[in-house]
mmCIF file with all atom_site columns, C-alpha atoms in Angstrom:
data_model
loop_
_atom_site.group_PDB
_atom_site.id
_atom_site.type_symbol
_atom_site.label_atom_id
_atom_site.label_alt_id
_atom_site.label_comp_id
_atom_site.label_asym_id
_atom_site.label_entity_id
_atom_site.label_seq_id
_atom_site.pdbx_PDB_ins_code
_atom_site.Cartn_x
_atom_site.Cartn_y
_atom_site.Cartn_z
_atom_site.occupancy
_atom_site.B_iso_or_equiv
_atom_site.pdbx_formal_charge
_atom_site.auth_seq_id
_atom_site.auth_comp_id
_atom_site.auth_asym_id
_atom_site.auth_atom_id
_atom_site.pdbx_PDB_model_num
ATOM 1   C CA . MET A 1 1   ? 3.781   -9.705  -23.408 1.00 0.00 ? 1303 MET A CA 1
ATOM 2   C CA . THR A 1 2   ? 5.443   -6.850  -21.587 1.00 0.00 ? 1304 THR A CA 1
ATOM 3   C CA . ARG A 1 3   ? 6.529   -7.113  -17.991 1.00 0.00 ? 1305 ARG A CA 1
ATOM 4   C CA . GLU A 1 4   ? 7.048   -4.414  -15.409 1.00 0.00 ? 1306 GLU A CA 1
ATOM 5   C CA . HIS A 1 5   ? 8.952   -5.353  -12.300 1.00 0.00 ? 1307 HIS A CA 1
ATOM 6   C CA . HIS A 1 6   ? 8.889   -3.341  -9.127  1.00 0.00 ? 1308 HIS A CA 1
ATOM 7   C CA . TRP A 1 7   ? 10.687  -4.689  -6.080  1.00 0.00 ? 1309 TRP A CA 1
ATOM 8   C CA . ARG A 1 8   ? 10.344  -2.762  -2.836  1.00 0.00 ? 1310 ARG A CA 1
ATOM 9   C CA . THR A 1 9   ? 13.390  -4.608  -1.554  1.00 0.00 ? 1311 THR A CA 1
ATOM 10  C CA . ALA A 1 10  ? 15.887  -6.858  -3.267  1.00 0.00 ? 1312 ALA A CA 1
ATOM 11  C CA . PRO A 1 11  ? 14.516  -10.419 -2.985  1.00 0.00 ? 1313 PRO A CA 1
ATOM 12  C CA . ARG A 1 12  ? 16.705  -13.456 -2.488  1.00 0.00 ? 1314 ARG A CA 1
ATOM 13  C CA . GLY A 1 13  ? 15.209  -15.071 -5.563  1.00 0.00 ? 1315 GLY A CA 1
ATOM 14  C CA . SER A 1 14  ? 12.550  -14.393 -8.155  1.00 0.00 ? 1316 SER A CA 1
ATOM 15  C CA . ILE A 1 15  ? 8.976   -15.093 -7.116  1.00 0.00 ? 1317 ILE A CA 1
ATOM 16  C CA . LEU A 1 16  ? 7.896   -15.627 -10.720 1.00 0.00 ? 1318 LEU A CA 1
ATOM 17  C CA . PRO A 1 17  ? 8.490   -19.407 -10.990 1.00 0.00 ? 1319 PRO A CA 1
ATOM 18  C CA . ALA A 1 18  ? 6.453   -19.977 -7.850  1.00 0.00 ? 1320 ALA A CA 1
ATOM 19  C CA . MET A 1 19  ? 3.565   -17.913 -9.210  1.00 0.00 ? 1321 MET A CA 1
ATOM 20  C CA . ARG A 1 20  ? 3.207   -19.358 -12.696 1.00 0.00 ? 1322 ARG A CA 1
ATOM 21  C CA . THR A 1 21  ? 0.809   -22.115 -11.669 1.00 0.00 ? 1323 THR A CA 1
ATOM 22  C CA . GLN A 1 22  ? -1.466  -19.753 -9.802  1.00 0.00 ? 1324 GLN A CA 1
ATOM 23  C CA . GLU A 1 23  ? -1.451  -17.296 -12.698 1.00 0.00 ? 1325 GLU A CA 1
ATOM 24  C CA . GLN A 1 24  ? -2.692  -19.985 -15.066 1.00 0.00 ? 1326 GLN A CA 1
ATOM 25  C CA . SER A 1 25  ? -5.425  -21.064 -12.660 1.00 0.00 ? 1327 SER A CA 1
ATOM 26  C CA . THR A 1 26  ? -6.818  -17.518 -12.395 1.00 0.00 ? 1328 THR A CA 1
ATOM 27  C CA . HIS A 1 27  ? -6.866  -16.829 -16.142 1.00 0.00 ? 1329 HIS A CA 1
ATOM 28  C CA . ARG A 1 28  ? -10.571 -17.596 -16.612 1.00 0.00 ? 1330 ARG A CA 1
ATOM 29  C CA . GLN A 1 29  ? -11.850 -16.296 -13.324 1.00 0.00 ? 1331 GLN A CA 1
ATOM 30  C CA . ARG A 1 30  ? -13.758 -13.042 -12.918 1.00 0.00 ? 1332 ARG A CA 1
ATOM 31  C CA . PRO A 1 31  ? -11.772 -9.788  -13.365 1.00 0.00 ? 1333 PRO A CA 1
ATOM 32  C CA . ASP A 1 32  ? -11.503 -8.912  -9.677  1.00 0.00 ? 1334 ASP A CA 1
ATOM 33  C CA . THR A 1 33  ? -10.376 -12.356 -8.551  1.00 0.00 ? 1335 THR A CA 1
ATOM 34  C CA . ILE A 1 34  ? -7.391  -12.621 -6.217  1.00 0.00 ? 1336 ILE A CA 1
ATOM 35  C CA . HIS A 1 35  ? -5.881  -16.080 -5.966  1.00 0.00 ? 1337 HIS A CA 1
ATOM 36  C CA . VAL A 1 36  ? -3.824  -16.640 -2.819  1.00 0.00 ? 1338 VAL A CA 1
ATOM 37  C CA . GLY A 1 37  ? -1.204  -19.374 -2.746  1.00 0.00 ? 1339 GLY A CA 1
ATOM 38  C CA . HIS A 1 38  ? 1.743   -20.579 -0.671  1.00 0.00 ? 1340 HIS A CA 1
ATOM 39  C CA . THR A 1 39  ? 5.140   -21.922 -1.617  1.00 0.00 ? 1341 THR A CA 1
ATOM 40  C CA . PRO A 1 40  ? 7.095   -24.585 0.301   1.00 0.00 ? 1342 PRO A CA 1
ATOM 41  C CA . GLY A 1 41  ? 9.525   -21.867 1.355   1.00 0.00 ? 1343 GLY A CA 1
ATOM 42  C CA . GLY A 1 42  ? 6.802   -19.899 3.143   1.00 0.00 ? 1344 GLY A CA 1
ATOM 43  C CA . LEU A 1 43  ? 6.181   -17.214 0.511   1.00 0.00 ? 1345 LEU A CA 1
ATOM 44  C CA . VAL A 1 44  ? 2.546   -16.104 0.254   1.00 0.00 ? 1346 VAL A CA 1
ATOM 45  C CA . THR A 1 45  ? 1.630   -15.311 -3.345  1.00 0.00 ? 1347 THR A CA 1
ATOM 46  C CA . TYR A 1 46  ? -1.217  -13.234 -4.734  1.00 0.00 ? 1348 TYR A CA 1
ATOM 47  C CA . CYS A 1 47  ? -2.259  -13.401 -8.378  1.00 0.00 ? 1349 CYS A CA 1
ATOM 48  C CA . VAL A 1 48  ? -4.498  -10.407 -8.954  1.00 0.00 ? 1350 VAL A CA 1
ATOM 49  C CA . ASN A 1 49  ? -6.522  -9.936  -12.137 1.00 0.00 ? 1351 ASN A CA 1
ATOM 50  C CA . VAL A 1 50  ? -6.676  -6.183  -11.566 1.00 0.00 ? 1352 VAL A CA 1
ATOM 51  C CA . PRO A 1 51  ? -3.694  -3.807  -11.917 1.00 0.00 ? 1353 PRO A CA 1
ATOM 52  C CA . PRO A 1 52  ? -2.791  -1.554  -8.962  1.00 0.00 ? 1354 PRO A CA 1
ATOM 53  C CA . GLU A 1 53  ? -4.076  1.555   -10.756 1.00 0.00 ? 1355 GLU A CA 1
ATOM 54  C CA . ALA A 1 54  ? -7.531  -0.032  -11.097 1.00 0.00 ? 1356 ALA A CA 1
ATOM 55  C CA . LEU A 1 55  ? -7.969  -1.002  -7.441  1.00 0.00 ? 1357 LEU A CA 1
ATOM 56  C CA . PRO A 1 56  ? -10.922 0.741   -5.750  1.00 0.00 ? 1358 PRO A CA 1
ATOM 57  C CA . THR A 1 57  ? -10.839 3.743   -3.479  1.00 0.00 ? 1359 THR A CA 1
ATOM 58  C CA . VAL A 1 58  ? -11.388 3.109   0.236   1.00 0.00 ? 1360 VAL A CA 1
ATOM 59  C CA . LEU A 1 59  ? -12.919 4.934   3.170   1.00 0.00 ? 1361 LEU A CA 1
ATOM 60  C CA . ARG A 1 60  ? -10.701 7.267   5.162   1.00 0.00 ? 1362 ARG A CA 1
ATOM 61  C CA . ARG A 1 61  ? -11.772 5.721   8.457   1.00 0.00 ? 1363 ARG A CA 1
ATOM 62  C CA . ASP A 1 62  ? -10.877 2.244   7.175   1.00 0.00 ? 1364 ASP A CA 1
ATOM 63  C CA . LEU A 1 63  ? -7.424  3.447   6.171   1.00 0.00 ? 1365 LEU A CA 1
ATOM 64  C CA . GLU A 1 64  ? -6.995  4.992   9.602   1.00 0.00 ? 1366 GLU A CA 1
ATOM 65  C CA . ARG A 1 65  ? -7.983  1.721   11.286  1.00 0.00 ? 1367 ARG A CA 1
ATOM 66  C CA . ALA A 1 66  ? -5.551  -0.158  9.082   1.00 0.00 ? 1368 ALA A CA 1
ATOM 67  C CA . TRP A 1 67  ? -2.769  2.189   10.167  1.00 0.00 ? 1369 TRP A CA 1
ATOM 68  C CA . TYR A 1 68  ? -3.576  1.706   13.858  1.00 0.00 ? 1370 TYR A CA 1
ATOM 69  C CA . ALA A 1 69  ? -3.535  -2.063  13.359  1.00 0.00 ? 1371 ALA A CA 1
ATOM 70  C CA . ALA A 1 70  ? -0.166  -1.824  11.585  1.00 0.00 ? 1372 ALA A CA 1
ATOM 71  C CA . ARG A 1 71  ? 1.225   0.497   14.246  1.00 0.00 ? 1373 ARG A CA 1
ATOM 72  C CA . ASP A 1 72  ? 0.141   -1.804  17.071  1.00 0.00 ? 1374 ASP A CA 1
ATOM 73  C CA . ALA A 1 73  ? 1.710   -4.781  15.298  1.00 0.00 ? 1375 ALA A CA 1
ATOM 74  C CA . ALA A 1 74  ? 4.976   -2.871  14.890  1.00 0.00 ? 1376 ALA A CA 1
ATOM 75  C CA . LEU A 1 75  ? 5.026   -1.883  18.563  1.00 0.00 ? 1377 LEU A CA 1
ATOM 76  C CA . ALA A 1 76  ? 4.446   -5.533  19.463  1.00 0.00 ? 1378 ALA A CA 1
ATOM 77  C CA . GLU A 1 77  ? 7.305   -6.501  17.095  1.00 0.00 ? 1379 GLU A CA 1
ATOM 78  C CA . ARG A 1 78  ? 5.159   -9.025  15.263  1.00 0.00 ? 1380 ARG A CA 1
ATOM 79  C CA . GLN A 1 79  ? 6.581   -10.856 12.292  1.00 0.00 ? 1381 GLN A CA 1
ATOM 80  C CA . GLY A 1 80  ? 4.912   -11.128 8.910   1.00 0.00 ? 1382 GLY A CA 1
ATOM 81  C CA . ALA A 1 81  ? 5.278   -13.435 5.939   1.00 0.00 ? 1383 ALA A CA 1
ATOM 82  C CA . VAL A 1 82  ? 7.156   -12.517 2.780   1.00 0.00 ? 1384 VAL A CA 1
ATOM 83  C CA . ARG A 1 83  ? 4.524   -11.826 0.128   1.00 0.00 ? 1385 ARG A CA 1
ATOM 84  C CA . GLY A 1 84  ? 4.674   -11.659 -3.646  1.00 0.00 ? 1386 GLY A CA 1
ATOM 85  C CA . PHE A 1 85  ? 2.033   -10.058 -5.875  1.00 0.00 ? 1387 PHE A CA 1
ATOM 86  C CA . ARG A 1 86  ? 1.397   -10.303 -9.596  1.00 0.00 ? 1388 ARG A CA 1
ATOM 87  C CA . PHE A 1 87  ? -1.060  -7.782  -11.038 1.00 0.00 ? 1389 PHE A CA 1
ATOM 88  C CA . THR A 1 88  ? -2.274  -8.752  -14.512 1.00 0.00 ? 1390 THR A CA 1
ATOM 89  C CA . ARG A 1 89  ? -3.770  -6.305  -17.006 1.00 0.00 ? 1391 ARG A CA 1
ATOM 90  C CA . PRO A 1 90  ? -6.292  -7.065  -19.769 1.00 0.00 ? 1392 PRO A CA 1
ATOM 91  C CA . ASP A 1 91  ? -3.566  -6.654  -22.412 1.00 0.00 ? 1393 ASP A CA 1
ATOM 92  C CA . GLY A 1 92  ? -1.525  -9.446  -20.816 1.00 0.00 ? 1394 GLY A CA 1
ATOM 93  C CA . SER A 1 93  ? 1.141   -7.224  -19.247 1.00 0.00 ? 1395 SER A CA 1
ATOM 94  C CA . HIS A 1 94  ? 1.701   -7.422  -15.529 1.00 0.00 ? 1396 HIS A CA 1
ATOM 95  C CA . THR A 1 95  ? 3.407   -5.768  -12.590 1.00 0.00 ? 1397 THR A CA 1
ATOM 96  C CA . ASP A 1 96  ? 5.195   -7.823  -9.935  1.00 0.00 ? 1398 ASP A CA 1
ATOM 97  C CA . LEU A 1 97  ? 5.617   -6.601  -6.382  1.00 0.00 ? 1399 LEU A CA 1
ATOM 98  C CA . ALA A 1 98  ? 7.579   -8.373  -3.651  1.00 0.00 ? 1400 ALA A CA 1
ATOM 99  C CA . LEU A 1 99  ? 7.351   -7.321  -0.008  1.00 0.00 ? 1401 LEU A CA 1
ATOM 100 C CA . ALA A 1 100 ? 10.288  -8.740  1.922   1.00 0.00 ? 1402 ALA A CA 1
ATOM 101 C CA . ASP A 1 101 ? 11.147  -5.745  4.106   1.00 0.00 ? 1403 ASP A CA 1
ATOM 102 C CA . ARG A 1 102 ? 10.627  -6.558  7.788   1.00 0.00 ? 1404 ARG A CA 1
ATOM 103 C CA . ASP A 1 103 ? 8.501   -3.491  8.523   1.00 0.00 ? 1405 ASP A CA 1
ATOM 104 C CA . ALA A 1 104 ? 6.360   -3.933  5.412   1.00 0.00 ? 1406 ALA A CA 1
ATOM 105 C CA . ARG A 1 105 ? 5.840   -7.603  6.287   1.00 0.00 ? 1407 ARG A CA 1
ATOM 106 C CA . CYS A 1 106 ? 4.674   -6.624  9.755   1.00 0.00 ? 1408 CYS A CA 1
ATOM 107 C CA . TRP A 1 107 ? 2.278   -3.942  8.495   1.00 0.00 ? 1409 TRP A CA 1
ATOM 108 C CA . VAL A 1 108 ? 0.798   -6.085  5.738   1.00 0.00 ? 1410 VAL A CA 1
ATOM 109 C CA . GLY A 1 109 ? 0.332   -8.978  8.145   1.00 0.00 ? 1411 GLY A CA 1
ATOM 110 C CA . ALA A 1 110 ? -1.563  -6.709  10.518  1.00 0.00 ? 1412 ALA A CA 1
ATOM 111 C CA . VAL A 1 111 ? -3.891  -5.476  7.792   1.00 0.00 ? 1413 VAL A CA 1
ATOM 112 C CA . ASP A 1 112 ? -4.428  -9.021  6.545   1.00 0.00 ? 1414 ASP A CA 1
ATOM 113 C CA . ASN A 1 113 ? -5.311  -10.192 10.042  1.00 0.00 ? 1415 ASN A CA 1
ATOM 114 C CA . THR A 1 114 ? -7.673  -7.235  10.522  1.00 0.00 ? 1416 THR A CA 1
ATOM 115 C CA . VAL A 1 115 ? -9.608  -6.913  7.249   1.00 0.00 ? 1417 VAL A CA 1
ATOM 116 C CA . GLY A 1 116 ? -8.030  -9.496  4.936   1.00 0.00 ? 1418 GLY A CA 1
ATOM 117 C CA . ILE A 1 117 ? -6.179  -8.680  1.718   1.00 0.00 ? 1419 ILE A CA 1
ATOM 118 C CA . GLY A 1 118 ? -7.582  -11.531 -0.342  1.00 0.00 ? 1420 GLY A CA 1
ATOM 119 C CA . ASN A 1 119 ? -10.183 -9.193  -1.841  1.00 0.00 ? 1421 ASN A CA 1
ATOM 120 C CA . ALA A 1 120 ? -9.906  -6.014  -3.916  1.00 0.00 ? 1422 ALA A CA 1
ATOM 121 C CA . ASN A 1 121 ? -10.977 -3.636  -1.149  1.00 0.00 ? 1423 ASN A CA 1
ATOM 122 C CA . GLY A 1 122 ? -8.672  -5.113  1.483   1.00 0.00 ? 1424 GLY A CA 1
ATOM 123 C CA . LEU A 1 123 ? -5.732  -5.236  -0.918  1.00 0.00 ? 1425 LEU A CA 1
ATOM 124 C CA . SER A 1 124 ? -6.351  -1.644  -1.972  1.00 0.00 ? 1426 SER A CA 1
ATOM 125 C CA . LEU A 1 125 ? -6.409  -0.616  1.676   1.00 0.00 ? 1427 LEU A CA 1
ATOM 126 C CA . CYS A 1 126 ? -3.118  -2.381  2.307   1.00 0.00 ? 1428 CYS A CA 1
ATOM 127 C CA . LEU A 1 127 ? -1.322  -0.999  -0.751  1.00 0.00 ? 1429 LEU A CA 1
ATOM 128 C CA . ARG A 1 128 ? -2.561  2.532   -0.079  1.00 0.00 ? 1430 ARG A CA 1
ATOM 129 C CA . LEU A 1 129 ? -1.139  2.376   3.426   1.00 0.00 ? 1431 LEU A CA 1
ATOM 130 C CA . LEU A 1 130 ? 2.228   1.218   2.083   1.00 0.00 ? 1432 LEU A CA 1
ATOM 131 C CA . ALA A 1 131 ? 2.112   3.859   -0.653  1.00 0.00 ? 1433 ALA A CA 1
ATOM 132 C CA . LEU A 1 132 ? 1.429   6.579   1.925   1.00 0.00 ? 1434 LEU A CA 1
ATOM 133 C CA . ILE A 1 133 ? 4.381   5.508   4.060   1.00 0.00 ? 1435 ILE A CA 1
ATOM 134 C CA . ASP A 1 134 ? 6.517   5.390   0.914   1.00 0.00 ? 1436 ASP A CA 1
ATOM 135 C CA . LEU A 1 135 ? 5.384   8.902   -0.041  1.00 0.00 ? 1437 LEU A CA 1
ATOM 136 C CA . LEU A 1 136 ? 6.251   10.287  3.383   1.00 0.00 ? 1438 LEU A CA 1
ATOM 137 C CA . ALA A 1 137 ? 9.744   8.813   3.050   1.00 0.00 ? 1439 ALA A CA 1
ATOM 138 C CA . ARG A 1 138 ? 10.443  10.557  -0.263  1.00 0.00 ? 1440 ARG A CA 1
ATOM 139 C CA . ALA A 1 139 ? 8.374   13.769  0.002   1.00 0.00 ? 1441 ALA A CA 1
ATOM 140 C CA . PRO A 1 140 ? 9.590   16.048  2.835   1.00 0.00 ? 1442 PRO A CA 1
ATOM 141 C CA . TRP A 1 141 ? 6.720   18.498  2.241   1.00 0.00 ? 1443 TRP A CA 1
ATOM 142 C CA . ALA A 1 142 ? 4.195   15.854  3.383   1.00 0.00 ? 1444 ALA A CA 1
ATOM 143 C CA . ARG A 1 143 ? 5.838   15.329  6.754   1.00 0.00 ? 1445 ARG A CA 1
ATOM 144 C CA . SER A 1 144 ? 4.244   18.501  8.114   1.00 0.00 ? 1446 SER A CA 1
ATOM 145 C CA . LEU A 1 145 ? 1.033   16.429  8.199   1.00 0.00 ? 1447 LEU A CA 1
ATOM 146 C CA . LEU A 1 146 ? 2.602   13.761  10.368  1.00 0.00 ? 1448 LEU A CA 1
ATOM 147 C CA . HIS A 1 147 ? 2.939   13.874  14.146  1.00 0.00 ? 1449 HIS A CA 1
ATOM 148 C CA . LEU A 1 148 ? 5.469   11.534  15.723  1.00 0.00 ? 1450 LEU A CA 1
ATOM 149 C CA . ALA A 1 149 ? 4.857   10.347  19.273  1.00 0.00 ? 1451 ALA A CA 1
ATOM 150 C CA . ARG A 1 150 ? 6.244   7.630   21.527  1.00 0.00 ? 1452 ARG A CA 1
ATOM 151 C CA . ASP A 1 151 ? 3.405   5.286   20.646  1.00 0.00 ? 1453 ASP A CA 1
ATOM 152 C CA . GLY A 1 152 ? 3.741   5.860   16.901  1.00 0.00 ? 1454 GLY A CA 1
ATOM 153 C CA . ALA A 1 153 ? 2.782   8.349   14.225  1.00 0.00 ? 1455 ALA A CA 1
ATOM 154 C CA . GLU A 1 154 ? -0.517  10.157  13.776  1.00 0.00 ? 1456 GLU A CA 1
ATOM 155 C CA . PHE A 1 155 ? -1.687  11.243  10.324  1.00 0.00 ? 1457 PHE A CA 1
ATOM 156 C CA . HIS A 1 156 ? -3.529  14.465  9.568   1.00 0.00 ? 1458 HIS A CA 1
ATOM 157 C CA . PRO A 1 157 ? -7.119  13.578  8.471   1.00 0.00 ? 1459 PRO A CA 1
ATOM 158 C CA . ALA A 1 158 ? -6.592  15.311  5.113   1.00 0.00 ? 1460 ALA A CA 1
ATOM 159 C CA . LEU A 1 159 ? -3.551  13.139  4.441   1.00 0.00 ? 1461 LEU A CA 1
ATOM 160 C CA . LEU A 1 160 ? -5.593  9.996   5.052   1.00 0.00 ? 1462 LEU A CA 1
ATOM 161 C CA . LYS A 1 161 ? -8.470  11.287  2.932   1.00 0.00 ? 1463 LYS A CA 1
ATOM 162 C CA . ALA A 1 162 ? -6.134  11.945  0.013   1.00 0.00 ? 1464 ALA A CA 1
ATOM 163 C CA . ALA A 1 163 ? -4.504  8.518   0.374   1.00 0.00 ? 1465 ALA A CA 1
ATOM 164 C CA . ALA A 1 164 ? -7.919  6.842   0.473   1.00 0.00 ? 1466 ALA A CA 1
ATOM 165 C CA . SER A 1 165 ? -9.048  8.396   -2.819  1.00 0.00 ? 1467 SER A CA 1
ATOM 166 C CA . GLN A 1 166 ? -5.936  9.091   -4.927  1.00 0.00 ? 1468 GLN A CA 1
ATOM 167 C CA . PRO A 1 167 ? -5.397  6.402   -7.599  1.00 0.00 ? 1469 PRO A CA 1
ATOM 168 C CA . LEU A 1 168 ? -2.319  4.244   -7.223  1.00 0.00 ? 1470 LEU A CA 1
ATOM 169 C CA . THR A 1 169 ? 0.264   4.187   -9.990  1.00 0.00 ? 1471 THR A CA 1
ATOM 170 C CA . LYS A 1 170 ? 1.004   1.026   -11.955 1.00 0.00 ? 1472 LYS A CA 1
ATOM 171 C CA . GLU A 1 171 ? 3.895   0.436   -9.521  1.00 0.00 ? 1473 GLU A CA 1
ATOM 172 C CA . ALA A 1 172 ? 1.451   0.571   -6.550  1.00 0.00 ? 1474 ALA A CA 1
ATOM 173 C CA . ARG A 1 173 ? 2.770   3.944   -5.391  1.00 0.00 ? 1475 ARG A CA 1
ATOM 174 C CA . PHE A 1 174 ? 1.331   7.457   -5.219  1.00 0.00 ? 1476 PHE A CA 1
ATOM 175 C CA . ASP A 1 175 ? 2.350   9.987   -7.832  1.00 0.00 ? 1477 ASP A CA 1
ATOM 176 C CA . GLU A 1 176 ? 3.728   12.862  -5.758  1.00 0.00 ? 1478 GLU A CA 1
ATOM 177 C CA . THR A 1 177 ? 2.345   15.667  -7.931  1.00 0.00 ? 1479 THR A CA 1
ATOM 178 C CA . GLY A 1 178 ? -1.092  14.121  -8.227  1.00 0.00 ? 1480 GLY A CA 1
ATOM 179 C CA . PHE A 1 179 ? -1.231  13.384  -4.511  1.00 0.00 ? 1481 PHE A CA 1
ATOM 180 C CA . ARG A 1 180 ? -0.298  16.954  -3.650  1.00 0.00 ? 1482 ARG A CA 1
ATOM 181 C CA . MET A 1 181 ? -3.020  18.304  -5.943  1.00 0.00 ? 1483 MET A CA 1
ATOM 182 C CA . ARG A 1 182 ? -5.638  16.040  -4.381  1.00 0.00 ? 1484 ARG A CA 1
ATOM 183 C CA . LEU A 1 183 ? -4.511  17.016  -0.902  1.00 0.00 ? 1485 LEU A CA 1
ATOM 184 C CA . SER A 1 184 ? -5.133  20.689  -1.737  1.00 0.00 ? 1486 SER A CA 1
ATOM 185 C CA . ARG A 1 185 ? -8.814  19.848  -2.409  1.00 0.00 ? 1487 ARG A CA 1
ATOM 186 C CA . PHE A 1 186 ? -9.334  18.721  1.161   1.00 0.00 ? 1488 PHE A CA 1
ATOM 187 C CA . VAL A 1 187 ? -7.527  21.510  2.988   1.00 0.00 ? 1489 VAL A CA 1
ATOM 188 C CA . GLY A 1 188 ? -8.527  24.953  1.767   1.00 0.00 ? 1490 GLY A CA 1
ATOM 189 C CA . GLY A 1 189 ? -5.698  27.488  1.752   1.00 0.00 ? 1491 GLY A CA 1
ATOM 190 C CA . PHE A 1 190 ? -3.224  24.917  2.954   1.00 0.00 ? 1492 PHE A CA 1
ATOM 191 C CA . GLN A 1 191 ? 0.437   25.901  2.801   1.00 0.00 ? 1493 GLN A CA 1
ATOM 192 C CA . LEU A 1 192 ? 3.031   23.235  3.223   1.00 0.00 ? 1494 LEU A CA 1
ATOM 193 C CA . GLU A 1 193 ? 5.719   24.015  5.737   1.00 0.00 ? 1495 GLU A CA 1
ATOM 194 C CA . ALA A 1 194 ? 8.505   22.360  7.661   1.00 0.00 ? 1496 ALA A CA 1
ATOM 195 C CA . PRO A 1 195 ? 7.372   19.672  10.136  1.00 0.00 ? 1497 PRO A CA 1
ATOM 196 C CA . ALA A 1 196 ? 6.238   21.104  13.450  1.00 0.00 ? 1498 ALA A CA 1
ATOM 197 C CA . GLU A 1 197 ? 7.958   19.913  16.588  1.00 0.00 ? 1499 GLU A CA 1
ATOM 198 C CA . ASP A 1 198 ? 4.680   19.382  18.404  1.00 0.00 ? 1500 ASP A CA 1
ATOM 199 C CA . GLY A 1 199 ? 1.335   18.345  17.003  1.00 0.00 ? 1501 GLY A CA 1
ATOM 200 C CA . LEU A 1 200 ? 0.050   18.438  13.460  1.00 0.00 ? 1502 LEU A CA 1
ATOM 201 C CA . ALA A 1 201 ? 0.553   21.297  11.082  1.00 0.00 ? 1503 ALA A CA 1
ATOM 202 C CA . ALA A 1 202 ? -2.665  23.236  10.664  1.00 0.00 ? 1504 ALA A CA 1
ATOM 203 C CA . PRO A 1 203 ? -4.056  24.884  7.527   1.00 0.00 ? 1505 PRO A CA 1
ATOM 204 C CA . ARG A 1 204 ? -3.322  28.557  7.218   1.00 0.00 ? 1506 ARG A CA 1
ATOM 205 C CA . PRO A 1 205 ? -6.139  30.925  6.334   1.00 0.00 ? 1507 PRO A CA 1
#
């Protein structure tokens, strides 16, 4: 069995021992089953019988609502639980993801409270939102589609549409090249430029 580990932040300890029991209990369940568990230390665990790259696409408007819920939670300085995910593939390999970052915990908690992430669609929605924020942090060209205001950020509709339909990678991220290609489908003649000081960048003819 091969194992792929992806930690968004350095955890205090491995989540794997706490998840072994749940992984065994989900082995014979249907392919899209998500088993949610809790550890005595307060960690919420998710054993998912679908890898990140196989999670379904979502609706753009649902992704936008998830962002507003996450933004409101951040403005209210709400706390979220530390969560650990194990995504198992048919060949027995798996990817582990731990979310211990304070902001990520807040955002994921907001999405969970709004739509629930104990199902494939809700989890896909949550991971796509995190992947979009991650992409914006490492891809300066995408920031021209982001407007920052006092009450939070606003995403260009094309950015949300691409994030809602672009497949996740096996590490639950967006491939930058693939995302950029998909984005070009939704905005004809779009030229990426430096972030505008006011408002959203508009497509150029």
